[in-house]
């Protein structure tokens, strides 16, 4: 009696079930609708079921004879919010097991749904009827798990969740690594067979201090850069274009799966799956690998701030607020009509931190630009009085979100020291890029939204009025080193009726082109790394739309192609001259020559950095570059400019060059500075400043002293 066991099989619709163990056959009796059972004198060891559905019979494996694929340590770490490779244990994973009768292949499924009364897995393998495949509950962890033999990669599936109020929900897998092509919403079993070739790039990346390295970022929406391209075509065409233009990095608007293309990817439903719109996850890996082969870093926009309400996705996942905060004063985002993650819940925080690591580990991306950080930091973000819930101290700061962000950045830095973590944070929250060990948020860089707003306001005015708003161009230097900044002219500035950068410029087409060229050259010379949204590099005229390609035919027009040629030359000169990047985060890397020439609409300054030898050590001398920008609509001949020292200064950039479509006002490629003090400098030179033009000057020799 002690060794007797009862074997049960759940086979809805079956007419007969027989257990086969070695040479033994045991017929099971239907004891309830679809439930078959038999008592055996001893455990059967390895066995299979012979199942009949009327005519004929088929041999099937019993999913419930396989041990759980999650161990106690996995469940403990998840409950603590510390499982840094959560994707290895949750989601759908193809597996194989060696058995005495041969290899058994299939897929294990695991999902977190702590408030569910039951969870089933349904898909192509069971005609989307999950009744025969209820998942096992792994105790108080809230995780449900099951291994299904015979389920191969490529299989579509969802989870059927029985809620506490008796309703069955059908949900996509929160950890899906691949999805159907939207608008279809099923998850897809997948495994990677990709072989990476970027070891050298990753080693160089992790050894680089990006605060002292060139960073010129091209922001791209993959669906509208050139419509109709997949990941493989983009790998070649986008890669070639970035190389030709000289950008060091590309930043991709969110590529995690999202149901509505008009959200541009900022309303994510499958955080672990690259969108199927452009191909498979391995094809996305190929895109990243090809960009790395060209020496181009890949930054991906990442959206932990909110998620959509779609009933088949994360919202009320197990019938209750699970990923979102239960209190709508903290769990809903009124600006976007979306839900907000419960950053104080261990498992939710783990889901997000592991997701960041997933993109870095599995897809080798080189940075995450974290969207809408301010909406996470402030409990009263876009809320009126009475619509928000204060923190435990009565304040407006979301302390759970602060801890989450600090853990995120500290964890990423621990595993990937060369990865860029960039915050889109639009307020004056202190210490966004300060280290976490001194109380900062721990980002590497922050978008300088104030610079963007002020500069676009200034250049959008007719030149005759700019002198009254000169402070808009100088104010950014009052706080330029309070954080480590990226200067963004992003997608947000060319949508929603704002117009393109081209149409923001006053005047006729010639003046628009001149104004845009001057803006870009000033931006590239200003302290901080730079980011430019696609189309801005050639003067896209129409406001950007995600539903159509950029207007590449504009490059047939000399003024637009001239802007493109200038941007390529700016990137080349930027990389060549460390003065423009090596001291970006230190005030000693910048000094005004004249910040106050409002009447002439002229700004002039020096960028400098220590000169370094072949071994990387400083030799006590500085490399310098002078930028002088004339935002007036007319040239300034015979303009005396103070310079750091006498001698010949070479004109490495002149945005008014006829090669770019300009009028050709300049200095024949060089100026001679003499020992005549001016602007508080020991030397000076007389220049011809072009209309709405920017000059970059570098000395022909480096003096002995810094």
XYZ file of C-alpha atoms in Angstrom:
706
model
C 0.000 0.000 0.000
C 2.845 2.408 0.830
C 4.129 2.509 -2.747
C 0.764 2.866 -4.468
C 0.215 6.065 -6.478
C -2.715 7.632 -8.218
C -2.080 8.924 -11.710
C -4.377 11.559 -13.150
C -4.523 13.077 -16.613
C -6.449 16.123 -17.731
C -7.493 15.551 -21.319
C -10.677 17.478 -22.169
C -12.580 15.880 -25.027
C -10.683 12.575 -24.896
C -12.635 9.308 -25.123
C -9.887 7.140 -23.654
C -6.532 7.584 -21.910
C -3.996 4.826 -21.324
C -0.713 5.146 -19.424
C 2.244 3.399 -21.059
C 5.230 2.618 -18.813
C 7.775 0.286 -20.337
C 5.805 -2.766 -21.447
C 2.918 -2.038 -19.056
C -0.412 -0.521 -20.073
C -2.763 1.030 -17.538
C -6.186 2.190 -18.658
C -7.349 5.341 -16.864
C -10.975 5.863 -15.936
C -12.764 9.172 -16.560
C -13.651 10.357 -13.055
C -14.826 13.822 -14.048
C -15.276 15.762 -17.243
C -11.929 15.411 -18.992
C -10.190 14.036 -15.877
C -8.859 10.480 -16.103
C -7.316 8.522 -13.218
C -5.930 5.144 -12.225
C -4.279 3.682 -9.147
C -0.962 1.977 -9.801
C 0.864 -0.405 -7.463
C 4.069 1.665 -7.722
C 5.322 4.872 -9.358
C 5.499 4.338 -13.110
C 8.910 5.940 -13.693
C 9.150 7.166 -17.272
C 5.760 7.072 -18.971
C 3.572 8.484 -21.730
C -0.140 8.715 -22.377
C -1.982 7.147 -25.275
C -4.948 9.444 -25.846
C -7.936 8.760 -28.075
C -10.307 11.400 -29.377
C -12.748 9.086 -31.124
C -10.946 7.669 -34.142
C -7.311 6.753 -33.673
C -4.950 7.481 -30.789
C -1.817 9.550 -30.255
C 1.118 9.258 -27.887
C 1.711 12.358 -25.761
C 4.069 13.339 -22.990
C 2.608 14.304 -19.623
C 3.709 17.890 -18.823
C 3.273 17.316 -15.109
C 5.973 14.664 -14.777
C 8.673 17.307 -15.275
C 10.064 19.151 -12.290
C 9.608 22.962 -12.091
C 12.162 24.957 -14.049
C 12.482 27.607 -11.316
C 14.425 26.815 -8.173
C 14.012 28.125 -4.666
C 16.816 30.646 -5.159
C 15.118 32.036 -8.265
C 11.867 32.517 -6.384
C 13.633 34.055 -3.389
C 15.568 36.553 -5.515
C 12.440 37.511 -7.431
C 10.483 38.107 -4.235
C 13.358 40.298 -3.011
C 13.458 42.173 -6.320
C 17.057 41.085 -6.925
C 16.936 38.552 -9.781
C 19.178 40.343 -12.266
C 18.569 37.739 -14.996
C 14.853 37.400 -14.532
C 14.386 36.668 -18.215
C 16.207 33.361 -17.752
C 13.442 31.980 -15.531
C 10.195 33.740 -16.505
C 8.677 33.755 -19.967
C 8.806 30.977 -22.561
C 12.023 28.976 -22.967
C 12.647 26.131 -25.422
C 14.265 23.261 -23.522
C 15.291 19.667 -24.101
C 15.653 16.786 -21.650
C 17.559 13.538 -22.050
C 15.403 10.548 -21.090
C 15.995 6.768 -21.360
C 13.748 6.709 -24.423
C 15.376 9.722 -26.099
C 15.513 13.505 -26.061
C 12.289 15.309 -25.199
C 12.026 18.829 -26.597
C 9.490 21.456 -25.673
C 8.965 24.835 -24.052
C 8.700 25.831 -20.416
C 6.319 28.650 -19.506
C 6.463 30.722 -16.331
C 4.462 33.802 -15.389
C 3.902 35.912 -12.284
C 0.209 36.218 -11.382
C -0.068 36.093 -7.568
C -3.751 36.974 -7.348
C -4.954 34.472 -9.942
C -7.068 31.462 -8.954
C -5.605 29.550 -11.864
C -3.487 30.068 -14.975
C -3.537 28.090 -18.204
C -1.366 28.318 -21.285
C -3.096 28.306 -24.651
C -1.735 28.502 -28.153
C -1.236 26.892 -31.520
C -0.440 23.575 -29.810
C -3.883 23.149 -28.178
C -6.156 25.026 -30.596
C -6.124 27.981 -28.173
C -8.009 25.954 -25.603
C -6.002 26.000 -22.381
C -8.260 23.653 -20.437
C -5.824 20.794 -20.917
C -2.780 22.780 -19.777
C -3.336 24.391 -16.380
C -0.079 25.684 -14.920
C 1.354 24.776 -11.521
C 1.414 27.318 -8.732
C 4.841 27.618 -7.115
C 3.585 28.477 -3.657
C 3.533 31.988 -2.249
C 5.844 33.328 -4.982
C 2.875 33.999 -7.223
C 4.686 32.274 -10.097
C 2.904 29.713 -12.259
C 4.978 27.278 -14.301
C 4.681 24.384 -16.757
C 6.884 22.562 -19.277
C 5.033 21.495 -22.425
C 6.777 18.847 -24.522
C 6.459 19.178 -28.262
C 6.061 22.986 -28.354
C 8.746 24.356 -30.716
C 10.067 27.868 -31.376
C 7.706 29.856 -33.536
C 4.643 28.748 -31.584
C 2.144 31.464 -30.650
C 0.729 31.492 -27.134
C -1.053 33.460 -24.411
C -1.910 32.929 -20.767
C -5.506 32.381 -19.677
C -5.905 33.775 -16.174
C -8.767 32.965 -13.798
C -9.267 36.041 -11.651
C -10.505 36.277 -8.075
C -13.887 37.488 -9.308
C -14.349 34.428 -11.516
C -13.495 35.985 -14.896
C -11.119 34.392 -17.404
C -8.643 36.834 -18.989
C -6.434 36.118 -21.990
C -3.084 37.878 -21.640
C 0.101 38.199 -23.623
C 3.240 37.124 -21.769
C 4.798 40.130 -19.940
C 8.192 38.500 -20.585
C 7.521 37.649 -24.248
C 10.792 37.687 -26.171
C 8.994 37.840 -29.508
C 5.508 38.880 -30.550
C 3.158 38.619 -33.459
C 3.088 41.475 -35.938
C 0.689 44.132 -34.610
C -2.262 44.445 -34.495
C -2.122 40.724 -33.600
C -1.212 40.369 -29.923
C -0.023 36.824 -29.229
C 3.407 36.088 -27.796
C 5.756 33.851 -29.784
C 8.166 31.211 -28.484
C 11.650 32.048 -29.708
C 15.306 31.304 -29.180
C 18.371 33.060 -30.504
C 20.880 31.475 -32.872
C 22.772 34.708 -33.526
C 26.589 34.748 -33.329
C 27.936 38.137 -32.279
C 31.056 39.649 -33.847
C 31.443 42.765 -31.691
C 33.775 41.699 -28.873
C 36.300 44.356 -29.853
C 33.671 47.098 -29.885
C 32.300 46.097 -26.473
C 35.778 46.055 -24.959
C 36.545 49.539 -26.298
C 33.151 50.818 -25.182
C 33.549 49.630 -21.624
C 37.048 51.135 -21.443
C 35.840 54.564 -22.626
C 34.979 57.477 -20.382
C 32.189 58.920 -22.488
C 32.277 62.231 -20.637
C 35.629 62.856 -22.309
C 34.847 61.206 -25.655
C 33.080 62.520 -28.760
C 29.347 61.856 -28.791
C 27.349 63.041 -31.779
C 23.976 61.297 -31.727
C 21.533 60.824 -34.621
C 18.009 60.158 -33.342
C 15.966 57.814 -35.537
C 12.441 56.481 -35.814
C 13.037 53.230 -37.667
C 9.657 53.134 -39.372
C 9.928 56.515 -41.056
C 13.623 57.077 -41.698
C 13.067 55.243 -44.959
C 9.691 53.541 -44.833
C 9.494 49.860 -45.701
C 12.934 48.822 -44.463
C 13.399 45.944 -42.051
C 16.174 45.460 -39.520
C 18.435 43.843 -42.137
C 17.994 46.594 -44.710
C 18.439 49.232 -42.020
C 21.680 47.570 -40.913
C 23.174 48.312 -44.325
C 21.477 51.549 -45.364
C 21.315 53.304 -41.999
C 24.776 52.031 -41.115
C 26.257 53.404 -44.323
C 24.514 56.752 -43.867
C 25.690 57.166 -40.279
C 29.248 56.354 -41.337
C 29.067 58.830 -44.213
C 27.695 61.541 -41.927
C 30.209 60.891 -39.146
C 27.807 60.380 -36.231
C 29.266 58.430 -33.320
C 25.935 57.076 -32.019
C 22.411 56.430 -33.162
C 19.494 56.724 -30.760
C 16.426 54.679 -31.664
C 12.962 55.708 -30.607
C 11.564 52.777 -28.581
C 11.831 49.455 -30.378
C 10.121 47.377 -27.691
C 6.805 46.060 -28.974
C 3.893 48.472 -28.889
C 0.380 48.120 -30.289
C -0.163 51.616 -31.716
C 2.358 52.936 -34.213
C 1.194 56.487 -33.584
C 2.637 56.302 -30.054
C 6.111 56.161 -31.703
C 6.867 53.277 -29.322
C 6.339 55.222 -26.106
C 3.396 53.048 -25.002
C 5.011 49.652 -24.575
C 3.143 46.381 -24.119
C 6.000 43.858 -24.489
C 9.079 45.190 -22.757
C 11.286 42.222 -23.657
C 10.470 41.947 -27.376
C 11.839 44.082 -30.223
C 8.921 45.111 -32.391
C 7.992 42.590 -35.059
C 7.310 45.431 -37.515
C 10.868 45.227 -38.830
C 11.767 41.578 -38.346
C 12.818 39.026 -35.762
C 14.825 39.557 -32.554
C 17.883 38.037 -34.237
C 17.503 40.460 -37.122
C 17.526 43.294 -34.586
C 20.726 41.776 -33.162
C 22.138 41.878 -36.689
C 21.311 45.600 -36.942
C 23.147 46.366 -33.705
C 26.102 44.178 -34.682
C 26.459 45.850 -38.077
C 26.415 49.313 -36.509
C 29.082 48.224 -34.047
C 31.180 46.960 -36.962
C 31.096 50.523 -38.294
C 32.121 51.961 -34.923
C 28.658 53.337 -34.158
C 27.102 53.026 -30.713
C 23.412 52.188 -30.311
C 21.231 53.930 -27.726
C 17.630 52.788 -27.287
C 14.814 54.856 -25.802
C 13.428 53.002 -22.776
C 10.053 53.718 -21.186
C 9.628 52.661 -17.533
C 7.448 55.685 -16.766
C 4.115 54.297 -17.918
C 2.330 51.610 -19.950
C -0.982 51.467 -21.852
C -4.294 50.141 -20.607
C -4.753 47.461 -23.280
C -6.727 44.626 -21.711
C -4.549 41.879 -23.227
C -1.292 43.306 -21.837
C -0.003 44.435 -18.430
C -3.049 46.332 -17.186
C -4.734 44.519 -14.257
C -2.756 41.508 -15.348
C -4.190 38.944 -12.934
C -7.484 40.742 -12.463
C -6.081 43.210 -9.964
C -3.597 46.094 -10.077
C -0.327 44.186 -10.292
C 2.244 46.045 -12.333
C 0.472 49.362 -11.740
C -0.022 51.080 -8.381
C -3.444 50.256 -6.939
C -4.226 53.861 -5.988
C -5.141 55.818 -9.161
C -3.540 58.908 -7.607
C -0.233 57.100 -8.108
C -1.100 54.416 -10.627
C -2.472 56.503 -13.479
C -0.815 59.081 -15.729
C -3.380 61.716 -16.766
C -1.198 63.276 -19.476
C -1.103 60.141 -21.590
C -4.094 58.166 -20.322
C -1.737 55.385 -19.262
C -0.874 53.472 -16.107
C 2.142 53.964 -13.841
C 4.321 51.150 -12.537
C 4.248 50.421 -8.808
C 7.916 51.222 -8.198
C 7.649 50.197 -4.563
C 6.789 46.585 -5.330
C 9.824 44.313 -5.397
C 8.691 42.155 -8.289
C 7.747 45.156 -10.432
C 11.053 46.867 -9.752
C 12.794 43.593 -10.623
C 10.834 43.338 -13.880
C 12.102 46.773 -14.937
C 15.723 46.572 -13.755
C 16.093 43.145 -15.353
C 14.539 44.534 -18.522
C 17.235 47.204 -18.746
C 19.911 44.540 -18.321
C 18.144 42.361 -20.898
C 18.551 44.956 -23.652
C 22.198 45.411 -22.722
C 23.017 41.702 -22.393
C 20.859 40.178 -25.111
C 21.025 42.909 -27.752
C 24.370 44.571 -26.889
C 22.870 48.063 -26.940
C 25.249 50.727 -25.704
C 22.883 52.968 -23.824
C 19.363 53.580 -22.595
C 17.738 56.983 -22.804
C 15.122 56.879 -20.049
C 11.945 58.636 -21.116
C 9.834 60.986 -18.979
C 11.920 60.773 -15.809
C 10.192 63.804 -14.290
C 6.834 62.033 -14.449
C 8.294 59.313 -12.241
C 10.026 61.615 -9.767
C 7.090 63.856 -8.860
C 3.876 62.546 -7.318
C 2.052 65.698 -8.424
C 3.297 65.556 -12.021
C 0.517 67.039 -14.206
C -1.931 66.765 -11.316
C -4.044 69.375 -9.629
C -4.344 69.821 -5.889
C -6.192 66.877 -4.384
C -5.357 64.578 -7.307
C -2.108 63.260 -5.887
C -1.015 61.366 -2.799
C 1.964 62.760 -0.817
C 4.855 60.555 0.269
C 5.391 59.387 3.840
C 6.984 62.725 4.715
C 4.226 64.799 3.153
C 6.326 65.729 0.134
C 5.782 65.542 -3.600
C 8.792 63.350 -4.354
C 8.114 59.750 -5.367
C 10.579 58.058 -3.039
C 9.896 54.616 -4.513
C 10.722 55.895 -7.988
C 13.904 57.541 -6.715
C 15.061 54.256 -5.182
C 14.162 52.391 -8.366
C 16.147 54.805 -10.559
C 19.151 54.657 -8.257
C 19.067 50.855 -8.220
C 18.670 50.802 -11.998
C 21.707 52.981 -12.652
C 23.885 51.356 -9.992
C 23.071 47.885 -11.335
C 23.740 48.835 -14.941
C 27.025 50.489 -13.974
C 28.066 47.388 -12.035
C 27.590 45.097 -15.017
C 28.318 47.470 -17.921
C 30.551 50.402 -16.932
C 30.726 51.733 -20.489
C 26.979 51.835 -21.091
C 25.318 55.250 -21.365
C 22.351 55.953 -19.087
C 20.683 59.168 -20.247
C 17.767 60.919 -18.549
C 15.082 62.925 -20.243
C 14.383 65.024 -17.160
C 12.770 68.393 -17.711
C 13.001 69.959 -14.240
C 15.737 71.179 -11.916
C 15.838 67.994 -9.815
C 19.308 68.105 -8.236
C 21.924 65.462 -8.909
C 20.401 63.677 -11.880
C 23.901 62.798 -13.088
C 25.506 62.660 -9.643
C 26.641 59.225 -8.387
C 24.164 57.222 -6.349
C 26.576 56.839 -3.424
C 26.288 60.577 -2.727
C 22.518 60.634 -3.194
C 22.339 61.355 -6.909
C 20.168 59.497 -9.386
C 23.239 58.025 -11.064
C 22.617 58.814 -14.727
C 25.608 59.435 -16.962
C 23.944 62.255 -18.895
C 20.828 64.399 -18.869
C 19.049 66.096 -21.759
C 19.427 69.865 -21.489
C 15.826 70.854 -22.135
C 16.420 74.437 -20.994
C 19.131 74.948 -23.613
C 16.843 73.524 -26.294
C 13.927 75.764 -25.352
C 15.998 78.967 -25.143
C 17.996 78.438 -28.314
C 14.975 77.537 -30.452
C 13.168 80.585 -29.099
C 16.105 82.813 -30.077
C 16.781 81.483 -33.577
C 13.059 81.491 -34.346
C 13.008 85.300 -34.133
C 13.767 87.621 -36.974
C 17.427 88.711 -36.676
C 16.369 92.319 -36.176
C 14.735 91.349 -32.867
C 17.374 88.950 -31.567
C 19.450 91.577 -29.798
C 16.618 92.026 -27.292
C 16.757 88.304 -26.424
C 20.513 87.812 -26.299
C 20.268 86.302 -22.810
C 18.450 83.297 -24.252
C 21.722 82.258 -25.857
C 23.967 82.946 -22.889
C 21.846 81.672 -19.998
C 22.714 78.009 -20.597
C 26.318 78.736 -19.633
C 25.166 79.716 -16.158
C 24.355 76.059 -15.394
C 26.193 74.134 -18.118
C 28.216 72.114 -15.580
C 25.519 71.516 -12.978
C 24.877 68.202 -14.762
C 26.485 66.202 -17.559
C 24.406 67.391 -20.476
C 23.309 66.242 -23.907
C 21.993 69.079 -26.105
C 18.840 67.698 -27.767
C 17.104 68.834 -30.920
C 14.839 65.795 -30.722
C 11.694 64.431 -32.317
C 9.602 66.318 -29.759
C 10.643 69.619 -31.357
C 9.363 68.819 -34.863
C 5.817 67.575 -34.157
C 2.420 68.708 -32.862
C 2.301 71.885 -34.926
C 5.749 73.143 -33.944
C 6.983 72.725 -37.490
C 10.374 71.472 -38.601
C 13.671 73.126 -37.704
C 13.670 74.529 -41.245
C 10.271 76.201 -40.962
C 11.133 77.629 -37.535
C 13.840 79.734 -39.137
C 12.660 83.196 -40.248
C 12.970 84.547 -43.753
C 13.184 83.048 -47.223
C 14.758 79.702 -48.055
C 18.283 81.131 -48.219
C 17.920 82.644 -44.760
C 16.282 79.497 -43.395
C 19.229 77.431 -44.600
C 21.740 79.940 -43.209
C 19.945 80.062 -39.863
C 19.826 76.278 -39.591
C 23.509 75.947 -40.479
C 24.416 78.541 -37.844
C 22.276 76.835 -35.206
C 23.907 73.463 -35.822
C 27.472 74.779 -35.801
C 26.795 76.716 -32.587
C 25.253 73.592 -31.053
C 28.221 71.390 -31.977
C 30.609 73.901 -30.362
C 28.574 74.464 -27.183
C 29.594 72.429 -24.083
C 27.710 69.144 -23.962
C 27.199 66.226 -26.305
C 24.732 66.757 -29.134
C 21.666 64.929 -30.438
C 19.851 65.702 -33.696
C 16.621 64.100 -34.879
C 16.643 62.629 -38.368
C 15.836 65.094 -41.114
C 17.326 68.001 -39.235
C 20.658 67.253 -40.873
C 19.329 68.227 -44.309
C 16.591 70.691 -43.466
C 13.472 68.506 -43.638
C 10.676 70.958 -44.461
C 7.506 69.110 -43.560
C 6.751 68.403 -39.935
C 7.746 64.857 -39.076
C 5.129 62.108 -39.254
C 5.701 58.508 -38.235
C 3.528 57.404 -41.160
C 5.822 58.491 -44.007
C 9.477 58.621 -44.966
C 11.657 61.663 -44.617
C 11.660 63.846 -47.727
C 14.958 62.594 -49.122
C 14.243 64.225 -52.470
C 15.120 67.554 -50.832
C 18.774 66.571 -51.182
C 18.426 67.350 -54.888
C 18.184 71.016 -53.863
C 21.558 72.733 -53.188
C 20.461 74.512 -50.004
C 19.291 71.288 -48.362
C 22.250 69.241 -49.540
C 24.457 72.048 -48.266
C 23.068 71.606 -44.751
C 23.789 67.887 -44.989
C 27.366 68.488 -46.138
C 27.876 70.909 -43.276
C 26.692 68.385 -40.682
C 29.083 65.785 -42.068
C 31.921 68.315 -41.872
C 30.896 69.373 -38.352
C 31.079 65.757 -37.213
C 34.470 65.288 -38.835
C 35.894 68.460 -37.280
C 34.282 67.630 -33.938
C 36.012 64.247 -33.800
C 39.301 65.777 -34.903
C 39.421 68.466 -32.212
C 39.331 67.227 -28.589
C 38.787 70.799 -27.403
C 35.139 70.313 -28.397
C 34.503 67.221 -26.261
C 37.289 66.231 -23.876
C 36.372 68.793 -21.190
C 32.609 68.916 -21.741
C 31.776 68.273 -18.086
C 34.364 70.681 -16.627
C 34.034 74.486 -16.613
C 37.710 74.931 -17.405
C 36.892 73.588 -20.887
C 35.009 76.779 -21.780
C 35.512 80.514 -21.513
C 33.696 83.429 -23.079
C 35.535 85.796 -25.360
C 32.525 88.094 -25.537
C 29.105 87.092 -24.231
C 27.694 90.625 -24.345
C 27.751 91.787 -27.955
C 23.963 91.829 -28.165
C 23.850 94.802 -30.515
C 25.695 92.811 -33.180
C 24.050 89.456 -32.316
C 27.531 87.966 -31.923
C 28.696 85.325 -29.424
C 32.295 84.180 -29.150
C 34.037 81.694 -26.865
C 36.980 79.354 -26.500
C 36.784 75.585 -26.057
C 39.898 73.910 -24.679
C 41.148 70.595 -23.355
C 44.491 69.235 -22.168
C 46.656 67.976 -25.005
C 47.423 64.297 -24.610
C 50.273 62.229 -25.918
C 50.131 58.806 -27.532
C 49.963 57.191 -24.086
C 46.946 59.308 -23.130
C 48.741 61.443 -20.568
C 48.467 65.250 -20.557
C 51.641 67.113 -21.531
C 50.830 70.401 -19.780
C 49.610 72.199 -22.866
C 46.076 72.751 -24.153
C 44.351 72.308 -27.467
C 41.950 75.138 -28.253
C 39.158 75.993 -30.641
C 37.446 79.375 -30.962
C 33.819 79.640 -32.006
C 32.409 82.981 -33.151
C 28.729 83.072 -34.121
C 27.033 85.948 -35.918
C 23.264 85.583 -35.679
C 22.630 88.923 -37.381
C 21.105 89.004 -40.835
C 24.029 90.981 -42.248
C 27.819 90.426 -42.280
C 30.184 92.181 -39.908
C 33.346 93.152 -41.809
C 36.455 94.172 -39.884
C 35.222 92.634 -36.630
C 38.039 92.588 -34.081
C 38.038 89.484 -31.910
C 40.192 88.774 -28.886
C 42.152 85.509 -29.102
C 44.176 83.451 -26.600
C 47.471 84.109 -28.366
C 49.042 85.612 -31.455
C 49.781 83.654 -34.586
C 47.932 82.060 -37.460
C 44.448 80.687 -36.778
C 42.943 78.343 -39.331
C 39.267 78.512 -40.294
C 38.153 74.867 -39.960
C 34.435 75.627 -40.301
C 32.637 78.486 -42.010
C 28.906 77.820 -42.268
C 28.600 80.531 -44.953
C 30.866 78.656 -47.330
C 29.531 78.439 -50.864
C 30.039 74.678 -50.579
C 27.116 74.692 -48.140
C 24.958 77.119 -50.118
C 26.200 80.237 -48.326
C 27.326 83.603 -49.654
C 31.019 82.914 -49.263
C 31.843 85.650 -46.759
C 34.899 84.614 -44.782
C 38.597 85.001 -44.231
C 40.164 82.975 -47.043
C 40.681 80.081 -44.665
C 42.783 81.784 -41.990
C 43.365 84.879 -39.858
C 46.518 86.329 -38.357
C 46.304 87.273 -34.664
C 48.657 89.942 -33.380
C 49.756 91.002 -29.896
C 46.990 93.575 -29.603
C 44.874 92.852 -26.496
C 41.115 92.784 -27.026
C 38.146 91.325 -25.161
C 40.465 90.758 -22.210
C 42.679 88.481 -24.310
C 46.376 89.072 -25.015
C 45.949 88.967 -28.792
C 43.352 89.768 -31.434
C 42.547 89.430 -35.105
C 40.280 91.245 -37.535
C 37.648 88.978 -39.069
C 34.925 89.096 -41.642
C 31.883 87.573 -39.937
C 29.368 86.105 -42.404
C 25.623 86.780 -42.093
C 23.891 84.195 -39.916
C 27.208 82.398 -39.932
C 29.488 80.572 -37.520
C 33.262 80.262 -37.710
C 35.467 77.723 -35.950
C 39.123 78.733 -35.625
C 42.054 76.622 -34.427
C 45.652 77.770 -33.908
C 48.451 76.576 -36.140
C 50.653 76.064 -33.074
C 50.102 75.305 -29.397
C 51.836 77.605 -26.893
C 53.945 76.178 -24.104
C 51.534 77.173 -21.350
C 47.892 76.118 -20.922
